[in-house]
Short mmCIF file of N, CA, C and O in Angstrom, two decimals:
data_model
loop_
_atom_site.label_atom_id
_atom_site.label_comp_id
_atom_site.label_asym_id
_atom_site.label_seq_id
_atom_site.Cartn_x
_atom_site.Cartn_y
_atom_site.Cartn_z
N UNK G 1 -16.88 11.04 14.08
CA UNK G 1 -17.98 11.30 13.16
C UNK G 1 -19.12 11.03 13.93
O UNK G 1 -18.96 10.29 15.06
N UNK G 2 -20.34 11.84 13.99
CA UNK G 2 -21.41 11.60 14.77
C UNK G 2 -22.24 10.08 14.52
O UNK G 2 -22.05 9.72 13.58
N UNK G 3 -22.84 10.12 15.51
CA UNK G 3 -23.80 8.79 15.47
C UNK G 3 -24.44 8.93 14.62
O UNK G 3 -24.69 7.72 13.66
N UNK G 4 -25.55 9.70 13.98
CA UNK G 4 -26.26 9.81 12.79
C UNK G 4 -25.63 9.67 11.48
O UNK G 4 -26.07 9.16 10.76
N UNK G 5 -24.56 10.26 11.22
CA UNK G 5 -23.65 10.24 10.42
C UNK G 5 -23.36 8.81 9.82
O UNK G 5 -23.18 8.39 9.09
N UNK G 6 -22.97 8.16 11.15
CA UNK G 6 -22.66 6.56 11.08
C UNK G 6 -23.72 5.88 10.46
O UNK G 6 -23.67 4.92 9.90
N UNK G 7 -24.87 6.24 11.08
CA UNK G 7 -26.29 5.35 10.56
C UNK G 7 -26.28 5.70 9.16
O UNK G 7 -26.91 4.73 8.46
N UNK G 8 -26.10 7.02 8.79
CA UNK G 8 -26.62 7.16 7.36
C UNK G 8 -25.51 6.35 6.54
O UNK G 8 -25.96 5.63 5.46
N UNK G 9 -24.11 6.54 6.69
CA UNK G 9 -23.19 5.64 6.06
C UNK G 9 -23.54 4.06 6.13
O UNK G 9 -23.58 3.51 4.94
N UNK G 10 -24.20 3.49 7.17
CA UNK G 10 -24.50 2.42 7.52
C UNK G 10 -25.82 1.79 6.33
O UNK G 10 -25.79 0.73 5.81
N UNK G 11 -26.81 2.81 6.35
CA UNK G 11 -27.70 2.73 5.64
C UNK G 11 -27.51 2.44 4.11
O UNK G 11 -28.01 1.69 3.21
N UNK G 12 -26.60 3.44 3.61
CA UNK G 12 -26.18 3.65 2.04
C UNK G 12 -25.53 2.23 2.09
O UNK G 12 -25.69 1.77 0.44
N UNK G 13 -24.57 2.14 2.66
CA UNK G 13 -23.64 0.84 2.50
C UNK G 13 -24.77 -0.47 2.34
O UNK G 13 -24.60 -1.30 1.34
N UNK G 14 -25.70 -0.62 3.09
CA UNK G 14 -26.84 -1.77 3.13
C UNK G 14 -27.38 -1.70 1.80
O UNK G 14 -27.68 -2.64 1.40
N UNK G 15 -27.92 -0.52 1.49
CA UNK G 15 -28.57 -0.40 0.21
C UNK G 15 -27.76 -0.56 -0.99
O UNK G 15 -28.20 -1.30 -1.70
N UNK G 16 -26.40 -0.23 -0.96
CA UNK G 16 -25.52 -0.75 -1.90
C UNK G 16 -25.53 -2.38 -1.98
O UNK G 16 -25.36 -2.79 -3.17
N UNK G 17 -25.23 -2.82 -0.96
CA UNK G 17 -25.16 -4.11 -1.10
C UNK G 17 -26.49 -4.97 -1.63
O UNK G 17 -26.08 -5.87 -2.32
N UNK G 18 -27.59 -4.63 -1.34
CA UNK G 18 -28.83 -5.37 -1.56
C UNK G 18 -29.23 -4.91 -2.87
O UNK G 18 -29.65 -5.99 -3.51
N UNK G 19 -28.78 -3.69 -3.53
CA UNK G 19 -29.24 -3.59 -5.01
C UNK G 19 -28.09 -3.93 -5.90
O UNK G 19 -28.31 -3.75 -6.94
N UNK G 20 -26.84 -4.69 -5.22
CA UNK G 20 -25.80 -5.03 -6.13
C UNK G 20 -24.92 -4.08 -6.52
O UNK G 20 -24.07 -4.25 -7.59
N UNK G 21 -24.73 -2.96 -6.16
CA UNK G 21 -24.00 -1.85 -6.55
C UNK G 21 -22.49 -2.37 -6.15
O UNK G 21 -21.50 -1.97 -6.83
N UNK G 22 -22.59 -2.90 -4.80
CA UNK G 22 -21.09 -3.41 -4.52
C UNK G 22 -21.14 -5.03 -4.65
O UNK G 22 -21.96 -5.76 -4.28
N UNK G 23 -20.00 -5.56 -5.18
CA UNK G 23 -19.85 -7.00 -5.60
C UNK G 23 -18.60 -7.34 -4.56
O UNK G 23 -17.55 -6.76 -4.47
N UNK G 24 -18.66 -8.74 -4.27
CA UNK G 24 -17.65 -9.66 -3.79
C UNK G 24 -16.59 -9.46 -4.80
O UNK G 24 -16.79 -9.23 -5.89
N UNK G 25 -15.24 -9.70 -4.49
CA UNK G 25 -14.27 -9.78 -5.49
C UNK G 25 -14.14 -11.06 -6.62
O UNK G 25 -14.01 -10.88 -7.48
N UNK G 26 -14.85 -11.80 -5.77
CA UNK G 26 -14.98 -13.09 -6.78
C UNK G 26 -15.96 -12.80 -7.83
O UNK G 26 -16.18 -13.28 -9.14
N UNK G 27 -17.24 -12.02 -7.48
CA UNK G 27 -18.36 -11.92 -8.60
C UNK G 27 -17.92 -10.73 -9.21
O UNK G 27 -18.80 -10.59 -10.35
N UNK G 28 -16.99 -9.98 -8.92
CA UNK G 28 -16.80 -8.81 -9.71
C UNK G 28 -15.84 -8.83 -10.75
O UNK G 28 -15.94 -8.00 -11.85
N UNK G 29 -15.17 -9.99 -11.08
CA UNK G 29 -14.66 -10.61 -12.23
C UNK G 29 -15.85 -10.67 -13.56
O UNK G 29 -16.66 -11.42 -13.22
N UNK G 30 -15.32 -9.96 -14.61
CA UNK G 30 -16.43 -10.06 -15.94
C UNK G 30 -16.29 -11.67 -16.37
O UNK G 30 -15.04 -11.99 -16.51
N UNK G 31 -17.26 -11.85 -17.00
CA UNK G 31 -17.51 -13.02 -17.68
C UNK G 31 -16.91 -12.89 -18.91
O UNK G 31 -17.17 -11.76 -19.56
N UNK G 32 -16.42 -13.73 -19.55
CA UNK G 32 -16.11 -13.35 -21.10
C UNK G 32 -17.42 -13.74 -21.80
O UNK G 32 -18.12 -14.58 -22.10
N UNK G 33 -17.22 -12.60 -22.75
CA UNK G 33 -18.72 -12.80 -24.04
C UNK G 33 -18.02 -12.63 -25.25
O UNK G 33 -16.94 -11.95 -25.40
N UNK G 34 -18.74 -13.05 -26.10
CA UNK G 34 -18.42 -12.86 -27.52
C UNK G 34 -18.97 -11.33 -28.01
O UNK G 34 -20.34 -11.09 -27.77
N UNK G 35 -18.15 -10.56 -28.51
CA UNK G 35 -18.97 -9.43 -29.13
C UNK G 35 -20.06 -9.99 -29.78
O UNK G 35 -20.76 -9.09 -30.17
N UNK G 36 -19.75 -10.81 -30.77
CA UNK G 36 -21.17 -11.16 -31.74
C UNK G 36 -22.18 -11.43 -31.37
O UNK G 36 -23.28 -11.21 -31.93
N UNK G 37 -22.11 -11.91 -30.10
CA UNK G 37 -23.62 -11.91 -29.32
C UNK G 37 -24.17 -10.70 -28.81
O UNK G 37 -25.20 -10.88 -28.27
N UNK G 38 -23.68 -9.48 -28.56
CA UNK G 38 -24.09 -8.42 -28.15
C UNK G 38 -24.72 -7.67 -29.10
O UNK G 38 -24.38 -7.26 -30.20
N UNK G 39 -26.22 -7.11 -28.88
CA UNK G 39 -26.62 -6.54 -29.86
C UNK G 39 -26.53 -5.20 -29.43
O UNK G 39 -26.33 -4.59 -28.30
N UNK G 40 -26.02 -4.43 -30.60
CA UNK G 40 -25.57 -2.82 -30.80
C UNK G 40 -27.00 -2.33 -30.15
O UNK G 40 -27.91 -2.38 -30.44
N UNK G 41 -26.49 -1.10 -29.58
CA UNK G 41 -27.75 -0.35 -28.93
C UNK G 41 -28.28 0.13 -30.34
O UNK G 41 -29.34 0.71 -29.81
N UNK G 42 -27.78 0.57 -31.28
CA UNK G 42 -28.46 0.81 -32.57
C UNK G 42 -29.35 0.20 -32.68
O UNK G 42 -30.17 0.24 -33.77
N UNK G 43 -29.86 -1.19 -32.21
CA UNK G 43 -30.89 -1.77 -32.68
C UNK G 43 -31.93 -1.86 -31.85
O UNK G 43 -33.02 -2.45 -31.95
N UNK G 44 -31.92 -0.75 -30.84
CA UNK G 44 -32.89 -0.81 -29.87
C UNK G 44 -34.14 0.38 -30.37
O UNK G 44 -35.43 -0.07 -30.21
N UNK G 45 -33.93 0.83 -31.55
CA UNK G 45 -35.07 1.52 -31.98
C UNK G 45 -34.65 2.12 -33.50
O UNK G 45 -33.36 1.72 -34.21
N UNK G 46 -35.54 2.45 -34.17
CA UNK G 46 -35.66 2.76 -35.60
C UNK G 46 -34.46 4.06 -35.82
O UNK G 46 -35.19 5.22 -35.46
N UNK G 47 -33.34 3.84 -36.13
CA UNK G 47 -32.52 5.27 -36.05
C UNK G 47 -31.87 5.23 -37.57
O UNK G 47 -31.59 6.42 -37.76
N UNK G 48 -32.01 4.35 -38.36
CA UNK G 48 -31.05 4.63 -39.60
C UNK G 48 -32.11 4.47 -40.84
O UNK G 48 -33.35 3.38 -40.75
N UNK G 49 -31.93 4.85 -42.00
CA UNK G 49 -32.41 4.56 -43.22
C UNK G 49 -31.40 4.37 -44.10
O UNK G 49 -30.30 4.38 -44.03
N UNK G 50 -31.96 3.88 -45.32
CA UNK G 50 -30.91 3.31 -46.36
C UNK G 50 -29.84 4.47 -46.96
O UNK G 50 -28.63 3.93 -46.99
N UNK G 51 -30.35 5.99 -46.87
CA UNK G 51 -29.30 6.75 -47.35
C UNK G 51 -28.44 7.17 -46.34
O UNK G 51 -27.47 7.75 -46.65
N UNK G 52 -28.51 6.49 -45.18
CA UNK G 52 -27.37 6.69 -44.14
C UNK G 52 -26.29 6.05 -44.08
O UNK G 52 -25.29 5.80 -43.66
N UNK G 53 -26.22 4.74 -45.08
CA UNK G 53 -25.06 3.83 -45.41
C UNK G 53 -24.58 4.04 -46.80
O UNK G 53 -25.43 4.58 -47.89
N UNK G 54 -23.25 3.89 -46.91
CA UNK G 54 -22.39 4.25 -48.06
C UNK G 54 -22.61 2.96 -49.15
O UNK G 54 -22.80 3.31 -50.03
N UNK G 55 -22.99 1.75 -48.40
CA UNK G 55 -23.06 0.80 -49.50
C UNK G 55 -24.14 -0.09 -49.13
O UNK G 55 -24.43 -0.01 -47.99
N UNK G 56 -24.60 -0.97 -49.91
CA UNK G 56 -26.05 -2.07 -49.39
C UNK G 56 -25.19 -2.99 -48.55
O UNK G 56 -25.80 -3.52 -47.84
N UNK G 57 -23.83 -3.12 -48.80
CA UNK G 57 -23.11 -4.01 -47.65
C UNK G 57 -23.19 -3.59 -46.65
O UNK G 57 -23.43 -4.31 -45.18
N UNK G 58 -23.00 -2.11 -46.23
CA UNK G 58 -23.11 -1.57 -44.93
C UNK G 58 -24.20 -1.71 -44.00
O UNK G 58 -24.66 -2.12 -43.15
N UNK G 59 -25.42 -1.52 -44.86
CA UNK G 59 -26.82 -1.75 -44.63
C UNK G 59 -27.28 -3.08 -44.25
O UNK G 59 -27.56 -3.64 -43.44
N UNK G 60 -26.70 -4.06 -45.12
CA UNK G 60 -26.91 -5.63 -44.99
C UNK G 60 -26.17 -6.16 -43.71
O UNK G 60 -27.02 -6.58 -43.01
N UNK G 61 -25.21 -5.30 -43.31
CA UNK G 61 -24.34 -5.81 -42.03
C UNK G 61 -25.19 -5.40 -40.91
O UNK G 61 -25.43 -6.16 -39.86
N UNK G 62 -25.72 -4.22 -40.86
CA UNK G 62 -26.63 -3.74 -40.09
C UNK G 62 -28.04 -4.66 -39.56
O UNK G 62 -28.48 -4.86 -38.29
N UNK G 63 -28.71 -4.96 -40.78
CA UNK G 63 -30.01 -5.78 -40.75
C UNK G 63 -29.21 -7.13 -40.10
O UNK G 63 -30.16 -7.62 -39.30
N UNK G 64 -28.16 -7.53 -40.39
CA UNK G 64 -28.19 -8.95 -39.74
C UNK G 64 -27.52 -8.96 -38.36
O UNK G 64 -27.53 -9.84 -37.42
N UNK G 65 -26.73 -7.62 -37.82
CA UNK G 65 -26.38 -7.75 -36.57
C UNK G 65 -27.41 -7.45 -35.90
O UNK G 65 -27.74 -7.90 -34.72
N UNK G 66 -28.43 -6.76 -36.02
CA UNK G 66 -29.73 -6.52 -35.38
C UNK G 66 -30.59 -7.77 -35.34
O UNK G 66 -31.31 -7.76 -34.13
N UNK G 67 -30.55 -8.49 -36.20
CA UNK G 67 -31.25 -9.89 -36.07
C UNK G 67 -32.60 -9.64 -36.50
O UNK G 67 -33.59 -10.57 -36.64
N UNK G 68 -33.03 -8.57 -36.75
CA UNK G 68 -34.38 -7.97 -37.08
C UNK G 68 -34.30 -6.74 -37.72
O UNK G 68 -33.50 -5.93 -37.48
N UNK G 69 -35.57 -6.32 -38.87
CA UNK G 69 -35.66 -5.24 -39.23
C UNK G 69 -35.92 -4.05 -38.61
O UNK G 69 -36.94 -3.55 -38.91
N UNK G 70 -35.31 -3.51 -37.68
CA UNK G 70 -35.69 -2.78 -36.74
C UNK G 70 -35.70 -1.27 -37.66
O UNK G 70 -36.59 -0.43 -37.15
N UNK G 71 -34.80 -1.07 -38.37
CA UNK G 71 -35.04 0.21 -39.33
C UNK G 71 -35.44 0.44 -40.54
O UNK G 71 -35.57 1.26 -41.32
N UNK G 72 -36.17 -1.03 -40.98
CA UNK G 72 -36.82 -0.68 -42.31
C UNK G 72 -35.92 -0.92 -43.21
O UNK G 72 -36.44 -0.14 -44.38
N UNK G 73 -34.98 -1.49 -43.27
CA UNK G 73 -34.05 -1.34 -44.48
C UNK G 73 -34.46 -2.48 -45.54
O UNK G 73 -33.76 -2.44 -46.49
N UNK G 74 -35.10 -3.41 -45.16
CA UNK G 74 -35.51 -4.65 -46.01
C UNK G 74 -36.89 -4.22 -46.12
O UNK G 74 -38.02 -5.06 -46.14
N UNK G 75 -37.28 -3.33 -47.35
CA UNK G 75 -38.54 -3.08 -47.83
C UNK G 75 -39.40 -4.11 -47.99
O UNK G 75 -40.41 -4.12 -47.96
N UNK G 76 -38.70 -4.92 -49.21
CA UNK G 76 -39.61 -6.20 -49.61
C UNK G 76 -39.40 -7.54 -48.87
O UNK G 76 -40.26 -8.41 -49.21
N UNK G 77 -38.68 -7.49 -47.54
CA UNK G 77 -38.83 -8.36 -46.84
C UNK G 77 -38.15 -9.50 -47.54
O UNK G 77 -38.60 -11.00 -46.97
N UNK G 78 -37.31 -9.68 -48.50
CA UNK G 78 -36.43 -10.58 -48.98
C UNK G 78 -34.87 -10.95 -48.34
O UNK G 78 -34.21 -11.90 -48.65
N UNK G 79 -34.86 -10.15 -47.12
CA UNK G 79 -33.63 -10.61 -46.52
C UNK G 79 -32.24 -9.69 -46.97
O UNK G 79 -31.19 -9.80 -46.54
N UNK G 80 -32.71 -8.93 -47.82
CA UNK G 80 -31.76 -8.19 -48.34
C UNK G 80 -31.90 -6.60 -48.20
O UNK G 80 -32.79 -6.22 -48.50
N UNK G 81 -31.09 -5.95 -47.49
CA UNK G 81 -30.98 -4.83 -47.17
C UNK G 81 -30.88 -3.72 -48.21
O UNK G 81 -29.98 -3.68 -48.81
N UNK G 82 -31.48 -2.52 -48.50
CA UNK G 82 -31.54 -1.27 -49.29
C UNK G 82 -31.04 -1.61 -50.52
O UNK G 82 -30.12 -1.14 -51.17
N UNK G 83 -31.63 -2.79 -51.13
CA UNK G 83 -31.15 -3.21 -52.50
C UNK G 83 -31.68 -2.28 -53.63
O UNK G 83 -31.24 -2.34 -54.63
N UNK G 84 -32.76 -1.30 -53.20
CA UNK G 84 -33.49 -0.61 -54.18
C UNK G 84 -32.87 0.69 -54.10
O UNK G 84 -32.87 1.34 -55.42
N UNK G 85 -31.92 0.97 -53.10
CA UNK G 85 -31.44 2.18 -53.43
C UNK G 85 -29.75 2.18 -53.52
O UNK G 85 -29.12 3.30 -53.71
N UNK G 86 -29.10 1.08 -53.87
CA UNK G 86 -27.88 1.01 -54.19
C UNK G 86 -27.64 0.15 -55.16
O UNK G 86 -28.16 -0.49 -55.64
#
């Protein structure tokens, strides 16, 4: 390989190490997490309406899983999702 190509590869490797793209074998092992602690990506923005759920229970599960009323499913703010539509 040419010297300039070797320099480019070295720069890319250094950047990858600094930015965390490459991890040591010890730190590459995933930590155990509980899926109950993970916020679903569906909680990032207002995506659903009450008519998107087949049952009130499904809407309630989404409300509880998000931990906040992202989707506006609890219109009267009593903690029960979509009760007026199901």
